[in-house]
Structure formats: C-alpha cells, structure tokens
Coordinates of C-alpha atoms in Angstrom, one line a residue:
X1 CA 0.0 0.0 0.0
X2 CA 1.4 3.6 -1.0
X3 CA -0.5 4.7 2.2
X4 CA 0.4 2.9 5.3
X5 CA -2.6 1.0 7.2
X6 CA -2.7 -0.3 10.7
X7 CA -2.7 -4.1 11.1
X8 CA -5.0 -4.0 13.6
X9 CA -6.8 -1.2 16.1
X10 CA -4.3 -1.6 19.2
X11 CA -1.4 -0.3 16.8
X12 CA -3.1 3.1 16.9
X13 CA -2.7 5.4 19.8
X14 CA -4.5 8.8 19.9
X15 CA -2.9 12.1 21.2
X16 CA -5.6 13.9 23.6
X17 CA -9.2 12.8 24.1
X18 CA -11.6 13.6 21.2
X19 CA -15.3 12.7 22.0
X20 CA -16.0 10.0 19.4
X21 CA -12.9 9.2 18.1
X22 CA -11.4 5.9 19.1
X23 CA -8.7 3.7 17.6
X24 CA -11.4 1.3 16.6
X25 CA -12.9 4.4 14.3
X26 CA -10.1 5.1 12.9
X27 CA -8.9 1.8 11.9
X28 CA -12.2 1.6 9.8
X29 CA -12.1 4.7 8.2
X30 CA -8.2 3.8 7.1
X31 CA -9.7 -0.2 5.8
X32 CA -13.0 1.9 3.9
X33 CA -12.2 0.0 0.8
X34 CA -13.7 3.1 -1.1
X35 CA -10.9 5.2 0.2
X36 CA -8.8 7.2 -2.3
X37 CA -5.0 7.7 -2.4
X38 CA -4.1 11.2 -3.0
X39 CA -1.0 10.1 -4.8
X40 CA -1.6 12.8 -7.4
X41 CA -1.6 15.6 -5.0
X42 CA 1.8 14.7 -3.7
X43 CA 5.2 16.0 -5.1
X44 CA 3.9 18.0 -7.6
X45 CA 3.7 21.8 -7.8
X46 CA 1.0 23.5 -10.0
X47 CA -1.2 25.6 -7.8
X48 CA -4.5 23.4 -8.3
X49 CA -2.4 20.1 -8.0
X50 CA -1.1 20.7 -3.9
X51 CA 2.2 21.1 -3.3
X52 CA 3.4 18.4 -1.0
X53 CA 6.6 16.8 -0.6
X54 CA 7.4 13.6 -1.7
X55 CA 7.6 11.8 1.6
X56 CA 4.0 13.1 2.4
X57 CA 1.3 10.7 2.1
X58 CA -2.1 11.0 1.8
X59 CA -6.0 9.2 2.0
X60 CA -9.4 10.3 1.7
X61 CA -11.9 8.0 3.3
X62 CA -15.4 9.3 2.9
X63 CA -15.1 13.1 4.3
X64 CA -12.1 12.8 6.4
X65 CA -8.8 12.9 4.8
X66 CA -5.6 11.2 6.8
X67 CA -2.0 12.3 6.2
X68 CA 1.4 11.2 7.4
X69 CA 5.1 11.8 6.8
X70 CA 7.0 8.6 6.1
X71 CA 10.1 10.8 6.6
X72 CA 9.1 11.1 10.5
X73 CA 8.9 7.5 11.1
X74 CA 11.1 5.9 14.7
X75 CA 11.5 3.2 16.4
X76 CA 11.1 5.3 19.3
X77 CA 7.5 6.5 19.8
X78 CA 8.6 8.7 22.8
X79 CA 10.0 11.8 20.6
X80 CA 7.0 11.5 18.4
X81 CA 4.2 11.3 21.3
X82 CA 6.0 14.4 22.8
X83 CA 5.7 16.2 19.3
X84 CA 1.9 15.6 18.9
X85 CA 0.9 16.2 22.4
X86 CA 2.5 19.3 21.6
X87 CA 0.4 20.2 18.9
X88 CA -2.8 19.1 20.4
X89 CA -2.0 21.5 23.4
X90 CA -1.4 23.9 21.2
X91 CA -4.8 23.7 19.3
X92 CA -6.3 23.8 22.2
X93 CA -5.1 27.8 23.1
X94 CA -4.2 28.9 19.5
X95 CA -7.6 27.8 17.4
X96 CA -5.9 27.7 13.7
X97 CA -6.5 24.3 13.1
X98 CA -10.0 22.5 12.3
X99 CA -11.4 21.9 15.6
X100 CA -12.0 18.1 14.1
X101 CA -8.5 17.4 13.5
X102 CA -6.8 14.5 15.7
X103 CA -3.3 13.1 16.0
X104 CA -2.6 9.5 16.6
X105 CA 0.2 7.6 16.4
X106 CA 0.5 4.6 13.9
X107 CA 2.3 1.5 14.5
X108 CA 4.2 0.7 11.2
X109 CA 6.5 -2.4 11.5
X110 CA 9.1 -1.8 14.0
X111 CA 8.4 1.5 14.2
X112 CA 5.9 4.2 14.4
X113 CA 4.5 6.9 12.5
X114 CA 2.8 10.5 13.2
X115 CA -0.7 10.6 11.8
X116 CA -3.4 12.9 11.6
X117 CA -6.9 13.1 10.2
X118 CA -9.3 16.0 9.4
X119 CA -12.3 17.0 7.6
X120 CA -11.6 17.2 4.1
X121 CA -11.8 20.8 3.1
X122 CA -11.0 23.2 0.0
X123 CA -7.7 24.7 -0.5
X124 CA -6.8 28.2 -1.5
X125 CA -4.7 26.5 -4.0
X126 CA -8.0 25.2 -5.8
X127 CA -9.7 28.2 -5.7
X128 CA -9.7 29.8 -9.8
X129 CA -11.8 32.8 -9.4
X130 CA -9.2 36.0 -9.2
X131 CA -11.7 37.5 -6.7
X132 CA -12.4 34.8 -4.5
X133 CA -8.6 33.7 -4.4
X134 CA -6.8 37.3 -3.6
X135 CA -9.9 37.1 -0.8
X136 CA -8.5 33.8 0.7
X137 CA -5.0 35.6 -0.1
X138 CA -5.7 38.3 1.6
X139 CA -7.3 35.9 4.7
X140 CA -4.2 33.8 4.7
X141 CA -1.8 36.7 5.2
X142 CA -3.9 38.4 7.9
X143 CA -4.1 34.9 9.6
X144 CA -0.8 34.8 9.6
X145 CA 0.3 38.2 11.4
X146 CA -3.0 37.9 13.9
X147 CA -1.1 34.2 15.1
X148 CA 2.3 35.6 15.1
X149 CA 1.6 38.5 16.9
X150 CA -1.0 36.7 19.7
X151 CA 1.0 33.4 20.3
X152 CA 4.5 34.1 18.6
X153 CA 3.9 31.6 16.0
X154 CA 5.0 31.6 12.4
X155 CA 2.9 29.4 10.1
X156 CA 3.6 28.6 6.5
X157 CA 1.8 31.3 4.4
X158 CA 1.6 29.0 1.9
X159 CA -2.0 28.4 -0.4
X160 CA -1.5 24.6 0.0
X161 CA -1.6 24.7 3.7
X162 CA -4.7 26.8 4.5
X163 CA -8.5 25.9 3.5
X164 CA -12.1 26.6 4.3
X165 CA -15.0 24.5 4.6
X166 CA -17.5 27.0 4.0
X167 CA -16.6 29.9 0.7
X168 CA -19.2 32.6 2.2
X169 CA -17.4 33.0 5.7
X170 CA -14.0 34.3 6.5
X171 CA -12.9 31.4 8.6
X172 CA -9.8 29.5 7.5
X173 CA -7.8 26.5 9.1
X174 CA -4.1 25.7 8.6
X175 CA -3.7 22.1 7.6
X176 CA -0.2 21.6 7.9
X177 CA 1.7 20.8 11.3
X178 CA 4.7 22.9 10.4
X179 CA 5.2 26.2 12.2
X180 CA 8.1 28.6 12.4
X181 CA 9.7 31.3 14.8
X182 CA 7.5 34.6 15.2
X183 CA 7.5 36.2 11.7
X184 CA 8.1 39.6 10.8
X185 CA 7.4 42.5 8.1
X186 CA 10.3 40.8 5.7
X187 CA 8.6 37.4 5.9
X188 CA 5.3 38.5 5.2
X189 CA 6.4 40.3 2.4
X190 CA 8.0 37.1 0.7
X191 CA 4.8 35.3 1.1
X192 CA 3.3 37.6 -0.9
X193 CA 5.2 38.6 -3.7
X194 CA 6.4 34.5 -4.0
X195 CA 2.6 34.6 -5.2
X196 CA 3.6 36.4 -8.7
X197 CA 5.8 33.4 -9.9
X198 CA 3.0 30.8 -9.6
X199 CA 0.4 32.8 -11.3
X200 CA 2.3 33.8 -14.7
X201 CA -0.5 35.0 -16.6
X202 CA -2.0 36.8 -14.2
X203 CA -2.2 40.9 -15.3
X204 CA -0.5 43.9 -13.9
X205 CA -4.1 45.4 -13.1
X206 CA -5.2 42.8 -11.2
X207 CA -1.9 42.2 -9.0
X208 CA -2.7 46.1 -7.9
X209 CA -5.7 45.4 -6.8
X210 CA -4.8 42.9 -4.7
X211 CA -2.2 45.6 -3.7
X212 CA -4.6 47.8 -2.7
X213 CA -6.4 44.9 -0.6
X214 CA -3.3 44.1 1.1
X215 CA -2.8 47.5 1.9
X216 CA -5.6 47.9 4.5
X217 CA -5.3 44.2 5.5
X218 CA -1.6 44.5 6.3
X219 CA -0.9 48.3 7.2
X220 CA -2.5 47.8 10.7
X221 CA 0.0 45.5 11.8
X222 CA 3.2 47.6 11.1
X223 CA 2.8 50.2 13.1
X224 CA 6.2 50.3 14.2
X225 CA 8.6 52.8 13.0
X226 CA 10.0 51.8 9.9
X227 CA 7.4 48.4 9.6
X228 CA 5.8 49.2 6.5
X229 CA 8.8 50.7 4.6
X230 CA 10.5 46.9 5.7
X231 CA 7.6 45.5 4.5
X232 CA 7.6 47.2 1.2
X233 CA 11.5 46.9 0.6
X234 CA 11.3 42.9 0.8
X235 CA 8.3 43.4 -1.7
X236 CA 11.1 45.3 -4.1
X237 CA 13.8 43.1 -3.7
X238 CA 12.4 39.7 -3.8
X239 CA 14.3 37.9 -6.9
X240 CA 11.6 37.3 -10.0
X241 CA 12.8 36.6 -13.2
X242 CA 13.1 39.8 -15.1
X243 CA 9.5 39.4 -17.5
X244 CA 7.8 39.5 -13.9
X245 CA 9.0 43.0 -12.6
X246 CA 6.1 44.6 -14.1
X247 CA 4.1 42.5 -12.0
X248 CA 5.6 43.6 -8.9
X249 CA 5.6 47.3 -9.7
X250 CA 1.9 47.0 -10.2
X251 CA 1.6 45.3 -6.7
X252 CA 3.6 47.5 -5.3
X253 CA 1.5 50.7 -6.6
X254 CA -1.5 49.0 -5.3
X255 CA 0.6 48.7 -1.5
X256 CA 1.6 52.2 -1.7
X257 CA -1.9 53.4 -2.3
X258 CA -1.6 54.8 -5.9
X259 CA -5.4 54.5 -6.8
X260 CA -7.8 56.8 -8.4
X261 CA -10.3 58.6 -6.1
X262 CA -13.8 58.4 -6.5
X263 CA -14.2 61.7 -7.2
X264 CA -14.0 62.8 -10.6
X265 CA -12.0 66.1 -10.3
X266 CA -9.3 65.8 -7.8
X267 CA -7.3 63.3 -5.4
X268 CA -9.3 63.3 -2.2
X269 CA -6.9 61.4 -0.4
X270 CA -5.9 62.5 2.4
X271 CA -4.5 66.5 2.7
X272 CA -1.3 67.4 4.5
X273 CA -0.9 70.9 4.1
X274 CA 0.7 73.2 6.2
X275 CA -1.4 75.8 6.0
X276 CA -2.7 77.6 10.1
X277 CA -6.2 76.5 10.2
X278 CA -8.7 78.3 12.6
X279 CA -12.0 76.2 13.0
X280 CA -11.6 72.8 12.8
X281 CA -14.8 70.3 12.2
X282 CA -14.3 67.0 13.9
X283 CA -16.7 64.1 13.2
X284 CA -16.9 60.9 13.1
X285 CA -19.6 57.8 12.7
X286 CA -21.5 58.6 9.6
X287 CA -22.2 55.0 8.6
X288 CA -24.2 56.1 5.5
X289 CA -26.3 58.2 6.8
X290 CA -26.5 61.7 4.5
X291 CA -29.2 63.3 5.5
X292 CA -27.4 63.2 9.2
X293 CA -24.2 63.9 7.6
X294 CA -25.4 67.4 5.2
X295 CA -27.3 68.6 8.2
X296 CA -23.5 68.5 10.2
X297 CA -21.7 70.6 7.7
X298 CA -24.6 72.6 7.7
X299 CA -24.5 73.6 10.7
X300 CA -20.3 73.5 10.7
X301 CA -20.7 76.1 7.7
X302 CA -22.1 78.2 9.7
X303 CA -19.8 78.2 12.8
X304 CA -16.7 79.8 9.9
X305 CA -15.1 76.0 9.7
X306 CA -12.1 76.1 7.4
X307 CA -11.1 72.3 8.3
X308 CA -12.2 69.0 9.0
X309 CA -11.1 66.0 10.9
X310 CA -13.0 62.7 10.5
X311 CA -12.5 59.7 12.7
X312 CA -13.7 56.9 10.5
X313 CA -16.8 55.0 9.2
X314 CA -18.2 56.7 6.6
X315 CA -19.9 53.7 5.6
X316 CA -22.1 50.9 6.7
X317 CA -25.1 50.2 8.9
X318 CA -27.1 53.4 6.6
X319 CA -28.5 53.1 3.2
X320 CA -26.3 56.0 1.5
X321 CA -22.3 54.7 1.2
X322 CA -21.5 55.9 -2.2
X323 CA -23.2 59.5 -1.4
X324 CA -21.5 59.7 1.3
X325 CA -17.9 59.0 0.3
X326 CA -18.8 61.4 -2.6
X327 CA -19.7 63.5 -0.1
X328 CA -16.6 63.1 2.2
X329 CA -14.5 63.4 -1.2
X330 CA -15.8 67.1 -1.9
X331 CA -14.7 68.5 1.4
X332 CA -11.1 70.5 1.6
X333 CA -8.8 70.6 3.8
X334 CA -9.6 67.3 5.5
X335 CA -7.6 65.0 7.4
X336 CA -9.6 61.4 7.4
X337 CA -8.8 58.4 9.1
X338 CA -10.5 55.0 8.2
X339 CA -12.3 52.9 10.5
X340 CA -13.6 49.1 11.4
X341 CA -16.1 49.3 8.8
X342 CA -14.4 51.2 5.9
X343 CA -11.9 48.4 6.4
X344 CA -14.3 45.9 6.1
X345 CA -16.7 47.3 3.2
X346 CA -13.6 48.1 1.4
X347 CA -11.7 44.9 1.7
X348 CA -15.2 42.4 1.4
X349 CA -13.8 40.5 4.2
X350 CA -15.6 40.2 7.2
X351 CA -14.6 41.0 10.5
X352 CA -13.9 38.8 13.2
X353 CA -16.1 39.1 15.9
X354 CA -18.5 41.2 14.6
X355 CA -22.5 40.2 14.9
X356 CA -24.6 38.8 12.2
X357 CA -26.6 42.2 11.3
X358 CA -23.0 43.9 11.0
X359 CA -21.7 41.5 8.7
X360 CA -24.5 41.2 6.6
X361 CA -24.6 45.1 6.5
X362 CA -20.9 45.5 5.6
X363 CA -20.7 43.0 2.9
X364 CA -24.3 44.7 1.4
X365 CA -22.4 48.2 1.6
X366 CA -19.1 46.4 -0.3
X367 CA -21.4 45.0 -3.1
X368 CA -23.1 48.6 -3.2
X369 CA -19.6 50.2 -4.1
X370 CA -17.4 50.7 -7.0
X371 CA -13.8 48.8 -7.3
X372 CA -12.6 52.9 -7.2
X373 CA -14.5 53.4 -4.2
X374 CA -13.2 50.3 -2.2
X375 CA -9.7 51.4 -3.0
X376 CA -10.0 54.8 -1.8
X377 CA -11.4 53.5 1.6
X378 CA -8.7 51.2 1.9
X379 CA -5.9 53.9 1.4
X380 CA -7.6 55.6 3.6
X381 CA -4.6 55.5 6.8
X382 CA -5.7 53.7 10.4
X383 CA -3.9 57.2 12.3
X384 CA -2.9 60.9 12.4
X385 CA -0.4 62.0 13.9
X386 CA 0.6 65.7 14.8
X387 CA 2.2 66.2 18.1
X388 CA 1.1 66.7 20.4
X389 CA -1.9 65.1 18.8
X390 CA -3.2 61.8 17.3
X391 CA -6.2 60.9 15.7
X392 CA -7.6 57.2 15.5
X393 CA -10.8 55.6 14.8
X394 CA -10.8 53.1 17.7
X395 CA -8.3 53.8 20.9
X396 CA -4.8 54.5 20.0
X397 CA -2.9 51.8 22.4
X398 CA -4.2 49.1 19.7
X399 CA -2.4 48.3 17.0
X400 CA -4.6 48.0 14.8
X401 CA -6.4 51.3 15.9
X402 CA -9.8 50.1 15.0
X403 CA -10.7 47.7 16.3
X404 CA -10.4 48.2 20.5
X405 CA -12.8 50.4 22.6
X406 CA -12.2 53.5 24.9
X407 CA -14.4 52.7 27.6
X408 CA -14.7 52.3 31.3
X409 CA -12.5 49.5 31.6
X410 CA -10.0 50.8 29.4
X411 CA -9.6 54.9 29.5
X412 CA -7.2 54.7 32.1
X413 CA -4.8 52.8 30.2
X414 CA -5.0 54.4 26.8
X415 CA -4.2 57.5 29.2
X416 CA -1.2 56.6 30.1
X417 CA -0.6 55.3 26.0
X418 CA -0.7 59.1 25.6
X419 CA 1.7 59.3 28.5
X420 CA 4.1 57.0 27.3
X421 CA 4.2 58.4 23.6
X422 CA 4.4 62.2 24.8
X423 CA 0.8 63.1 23.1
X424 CA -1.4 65.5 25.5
X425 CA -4.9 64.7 22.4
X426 CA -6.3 61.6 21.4
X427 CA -9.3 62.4 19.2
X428 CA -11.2 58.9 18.9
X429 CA -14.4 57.8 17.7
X430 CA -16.0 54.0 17.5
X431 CA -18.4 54.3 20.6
X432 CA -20.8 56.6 19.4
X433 CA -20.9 58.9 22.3
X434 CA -19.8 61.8 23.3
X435 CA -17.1 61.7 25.8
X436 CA -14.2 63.0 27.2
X437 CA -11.6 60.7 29.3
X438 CA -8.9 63.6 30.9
X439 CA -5.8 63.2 33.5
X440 CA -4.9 65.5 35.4
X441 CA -1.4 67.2 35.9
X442 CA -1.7 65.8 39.2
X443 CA -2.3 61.6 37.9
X444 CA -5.6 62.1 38.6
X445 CA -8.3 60.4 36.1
X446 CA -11.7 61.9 35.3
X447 CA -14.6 62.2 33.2
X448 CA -14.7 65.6 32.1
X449 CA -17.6 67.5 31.2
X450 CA -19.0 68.4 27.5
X451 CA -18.7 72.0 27.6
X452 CA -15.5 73.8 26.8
X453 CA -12.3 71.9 27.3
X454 CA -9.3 73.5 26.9
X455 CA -6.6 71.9 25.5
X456 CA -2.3 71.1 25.3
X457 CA -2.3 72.2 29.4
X458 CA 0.8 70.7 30.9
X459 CA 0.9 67.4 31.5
X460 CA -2.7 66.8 30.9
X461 CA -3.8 64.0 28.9
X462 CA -7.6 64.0 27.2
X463 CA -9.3 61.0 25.0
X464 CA -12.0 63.3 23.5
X465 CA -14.7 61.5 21.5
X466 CA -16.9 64.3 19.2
X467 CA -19.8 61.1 18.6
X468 CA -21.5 59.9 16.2
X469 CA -22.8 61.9 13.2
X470 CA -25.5 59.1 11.6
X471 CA -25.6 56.8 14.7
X472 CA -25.5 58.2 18.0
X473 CA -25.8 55.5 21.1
X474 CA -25.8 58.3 23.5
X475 CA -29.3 59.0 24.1
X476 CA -30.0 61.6 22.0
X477 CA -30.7 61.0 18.4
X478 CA -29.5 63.9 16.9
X479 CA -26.2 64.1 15.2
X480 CA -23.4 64.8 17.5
X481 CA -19.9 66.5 16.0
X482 CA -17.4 68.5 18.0
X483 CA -15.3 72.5 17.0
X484 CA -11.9 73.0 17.2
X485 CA -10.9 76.4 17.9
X486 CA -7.5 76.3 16.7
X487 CA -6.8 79.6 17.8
X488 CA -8.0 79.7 21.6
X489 CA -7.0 75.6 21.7
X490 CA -10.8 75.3 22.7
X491 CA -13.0 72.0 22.0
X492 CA -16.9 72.2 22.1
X493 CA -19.2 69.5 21.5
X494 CA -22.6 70.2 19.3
X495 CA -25.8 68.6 18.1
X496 CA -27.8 69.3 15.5
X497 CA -31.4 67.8 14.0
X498 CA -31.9 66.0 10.9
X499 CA -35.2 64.6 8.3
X500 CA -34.7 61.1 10.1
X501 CA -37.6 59.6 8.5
X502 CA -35.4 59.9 4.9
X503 CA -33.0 57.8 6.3
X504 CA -35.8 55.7 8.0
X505 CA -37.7 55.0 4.5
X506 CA -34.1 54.5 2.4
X507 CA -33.4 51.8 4.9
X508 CA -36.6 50.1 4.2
X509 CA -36.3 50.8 0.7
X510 CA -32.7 49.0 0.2
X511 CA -34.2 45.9 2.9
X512 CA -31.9 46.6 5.7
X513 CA -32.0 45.3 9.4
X514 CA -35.2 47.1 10.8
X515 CA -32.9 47.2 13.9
X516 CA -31.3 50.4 12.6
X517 CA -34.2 52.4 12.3
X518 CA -34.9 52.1 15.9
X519 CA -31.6 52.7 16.8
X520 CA -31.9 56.0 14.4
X521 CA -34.8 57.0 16.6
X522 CA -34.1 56.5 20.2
X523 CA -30.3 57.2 19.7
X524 CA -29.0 53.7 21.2

C-alpha cells in the first residue's frame, strides 16, 4: 500500500481525548475500501495540484482525509508522542487548526509513525476565481500576522496549507503541522510577492488590486517605525525573473496606495498641508447616513469652519455609502482616518467578531460600491499624527487602531498610552458617544464635562470622542460633532437635528435590518 494501514486497532494510539474518536474508528475509516490515495496531490507543484513533498502521504476515506510523513517514522515513539501532544495542546489555546482534527500515532512495522486526520476541506490553491482567491489571499496573510503576533507563531503562508469549509465565511484553518519562529514584516512580504511566480498570466491590473487589498489588510499590523517601509522593501527586492518585474511594480502601486479617487476632479486622499487652520470640524460615525451627515456641515458652515477631521466609518449600517464617500471626497482641507467598517466594506472580508446584522450590513455596503470606491477607503490610513496630537478611529494603544474600545474598563490605560508616547490629544471615535476621558497634571483620572475643554495644558492628557454623526448611542438621536478652535485651543461639542424619517424609509427601501431604524430613533 502507498499509504500505510494499521494491522490492527491496538497499533493506533490517539494524542488527547476527542469525544467520538477511538482507535477502533479510525482503523475503519483507514480499511473503507472506497478510500482514495491522494498520490496525485503529492510531489507536484502546479497551484491546483497541492504542493506536497514527496515523503507526504495521503488518503481520503469518505469526508475525512488522513496524512502522514513517512520521513518522520522511529522506532522510538517517545519523541513523536512528545511532538503531537505538543500540537494538540497547542490547538487547544491557538484555534488555527479545524477543531475536528486529531493526531494518533501509527504502528508501522518496527516502528511508528505520526498521523493525523481532518475534515476534508477546500484549499486556496483550488480556488480559480481571481476575486475569491486574492480574498482567501488576503485571509491567509492576515491569519498569519493575527497568530504571530498573539501566540509568537510563524505558520507557512503557503495556499497549500490553508483551507475553508464554507466559501461565504472568512474562517480559515491551517492544515499543515509545520510552524516557524515569530515572523516579521520581511517574511510576510515574501509570502506575498512569492505569489507572482506561480500565477504567470495573471495581469499587472489585477496584482494592484490585490495591492490595494493588502494595503488595508496588512498596514495595521506595522505600526512600528519603519514596519511598513521593511515590508515594502522585501516586496522590491524579492528575486523574480526579469518578465515579472512589471508584475511587482503593479503590486507595489496598489501597496503604496496609488489608486484613483472616486471623485471625478481631484485626489481626495488625504491632505497634509501646512497651512494655520482656525476652525476645525471634527466628526466621526457617519455610517451612511446623508441626511445626518449634510445637516452637520450645515451647521459646521455656519460656525466659519475652514477644516475637518474625521475619525472613521463613513460607511455601513445606513443606506447611503456611495453619497456619502462622494460626499466626504468634496470636502477640503480634510484629514480622514479609516475605520472598522471602511476596512471591512472596502476589503469584502468580514470581520472577526462582529454580529450577524453587522456583517451582513458590511458585505451589502461592499457589493453597493465601485472597485474605485473600495480602493480609496482602503488607502484611507488607520492614524494621524501631529504632536502633540493623534487621531484614530478606535483607541490609539491598539495596533490596529480600530478595532479596540475606549471605555470604562479601558480609559485609564490608553491615558497613560498618551503618557508614554508624549501626546497631550487623542481624538477617537468607534463608541458613538460623546465623551471625554482627561488626566490630570496631578495623575488624577476623570470624566470631564462636555462643555468647553481647553486643550495642550501641561501634563494633561484627554481621550476626546466628538460622537457619532448618523448613529449616535448616546441618548440623543441627533447628530453629534465637535469644534476645534485652533486659535484659543478650545474644543466644544454640538448637536444638531436631521429629516430622520429619509433615512428611515431608504433603509426600508434598500431591505436593511429594521434594527437600525430604531436605533436612528431613540439614539441607542
């Protein structure tokens, strides 16, 4: 037999307990005499053939497929049951594996050899559609850096070794037993570009679109000084045969954010002039909602603004995300950071952790939106910073400065963030409330009022949230935004009415959640 078989069920001995798994079980699955031999899928290296190495060995028996490494094989099963235990304690703390898998070790002759068995599932590798596969891509990569940077795990970012069992979520499993020391910004760069070489006929356009996926996917975990341009440089200087170069370029434009805005007229990416502004808008949390969004700048318009700042989500939950990135795209002299749901809508990949109704929401907004409209959210960057201020969507001691809350349980330490990094501001949005998180000169924390706050006093610290403009949770349905008064360093916190019941009927209109039209009206 090509793949090895037990002689009988005592020559099987499982690693861990799995309820319903027995050696007995096993030995029948291996004896189905309608199991397959993957010998086709080992050895070889096309992208839809697998990529395995010739010692691998392979068997599908019904919908569980068994694999083994004949390279592995001791006399001495003590080594080998030290090795598997180790990975089944592992899967129990680090959940990148099918939750189905089990290791066992085989008796083969006079010696013994790691096995394991898991659900069979589909490969990124066996994926054709460009859309889907840059997706999975895309997943693979991000799977990656979330592992190495919570357990200090490398895997390898390979297509072969990751699949899904279900193409409409955005979980993935890692199917080999391989993993590495913690990876960094260089290694994560070679999995990518090594992508170029096995896809040959794949065009310039369409590797800079999965640049400009990668870009939001990735940027949030190099944070560091000097991360991204790492990251980037091992993207340049990856060898490729020559004829590919144009290939990378493009990929590289797409990384570097080099996309056309969705407006028509002018780059409304974000501005970095240096010119003295004297009114400052800040806002944040439109998710879609126009008729809340015109009635803020409005009402700014009429308080002399000469600036914005926006905090992030301009889409998502409300029936109007391509007006309102239009919208957003007219204004000047705007700083804009992107948010949770920009990221999301832009990328088409789901976030982790987020409800049902927000997922199905998100994913409705990235179908509503152009490729050009996607792009421009996604270059949109996760924080500004101009000391001795920052700007974030979410709460800037997270990396990926989305994702994390400033809330009870966490104001005090994103204080002392501020402390640490020398900024006195944190403008933040993400909650949808108004709020104001402020230490004192003295180390004392409070929850300062929403009247006028003064700001850059010595060795204060503030979080200031302005809330949200098309989904406030405060309360109070109206739409919340805050002033800057460059001039007198003065921040004050407004609302301002809007025709709710437009919003209201779009959102019946376009079949969304009826859960947002009474959030709309009560303001929770």
């Amino acid at each position: 037999m090509w793949f090895p078989i037990p002689h009988q069920p005592d020559g099987l001995e499982i690693i861990g307990e799995r309820e319903g798994v027995s050696p007995c079980s096993l030995f029948e699955l291996l004896h189905n005499p309608n199991a397959v031999e993957w010998k086709e899928k080992v050895g070889v290296a096309a992208p839809a053939d697998g990529s395995a190495k010739t010692t691998a060995r392979l068997l599908q028996s019904g919908k569980w497929v068994f694999k083994t490494d004949l390279s592995r094989k001791a006399n001495d099963k003590t080594a080998l049951r030290n090795w598997l235990q180790q990975l089944a304690d592992l899967a129990v703390w680090a959940e990148f594996w099918h939750p189905e898998k089990v290791w066992f070790l085989m008796k083969e002759g006079q010696g013994w050899l790691p096995m394991s068995v898991c659900p069979r599932l589909t490969t990124i590798r066996s994926v054709g559609e460009w859309d889907a596969r840059i997706r999975w891509w895309t997943r693979m990569i991000v799977m990656g850096l979330e592992i190495s940077k919570e357990h200090s795990i490398g895997l390898d970012l390979n297509p072969s070794n990751f699949a899904f069992d279900d193409p409409f979520s955005d979980k993935l499993y890692y199917l080999d037993d391989e993993f590495y020391t913690q990876h960094d910004c260089f290694d994560i760069a070679e999995a990518v570009v090594s992508r170029i070489p096995e896809e040959p006929t794949v065009s310039s356009e369409k590797w800079r679109q999965w640049g400009v996926q990668l870009q939001g996917a990735v940027q949030p975990f190099c944070q560091k000084q000097g991360n991204w341009r790492y990251f980037l440089d091992g993207i340049r200087h990856y060898p490729l045969p020559e004829a590919m170069k144009t290939q990378r370029n493009a990929l590289i434009e797409g990384l570097e954010g080099q996309t056309d805005s969705p407006s028509s007229s002018r780059d409304v990416g974000i501005q970095r002039q240096s010119l003295q502004y004297k009114m400052t808008c800040i806002f944040s949390d439109v998710h879609a909602n126009l008729p809340a969004f015109e009635a803020v700048l409005k009402e700014a318009a009429k308080m002399d603004v000469d600036s914005y700042l926006f905090l992030g989500d301009i889409v998502s939950y409300g029936p109007f995300p391509r007006q309102c990135i239009e919208r957003l795209a007219e204004l000047q002299h705007i700083e804009c950071i992107r948010g949770n749901h920009d990221h999301t809508a832009g990328s088409g990949i789901p976030e982790d952790g987020s409800n049902r109704m927000a997922r199905e929401v998100d994913m409705w907004t990235h179908n509503q939106l152009t490729q050009a409209e996607r792009e421009w959210l996604l270059a949109l960057p996760v924080e500004h910073l101009s000391a001795p201020w920052l700007a974030v969507h979410g709460a800037p001691q997270d990396p990926n400065r989305f994702y994390a809350y400033v809330y009870e349980l966490t104001y005090g330490d994103n204080l002392s963030y501020l402390e640490r990094h020398h900024f006195s501001v944190c403008f933040y949005g993400h909650t949808h409330v108004q709020f104001v998180y402020r230490r004192l000169a003295n180390g004392k924390d409070e929850k300062a009022r929403l009247n006028v706050l003064t700001l850059f006093r010595p060795q204060e610290r503030m979080l200031i949230n302005p809330g949200s403009v098309g989904q406030p949770r405060d309360g109070d349905p109206r739409a919340a935004f805050a002033l800057w008064n460059r001039e007198k360093n003065e921040v004050t916190f407004h609302r301002v009415s809007y025709p709710i019941a437009i919003t209201v009927n779009a959102i019946m209109k376009e079949g969304l959640p009826e859960d947002f039209i009474y959030r709309l009206e009560v303001g929770r």
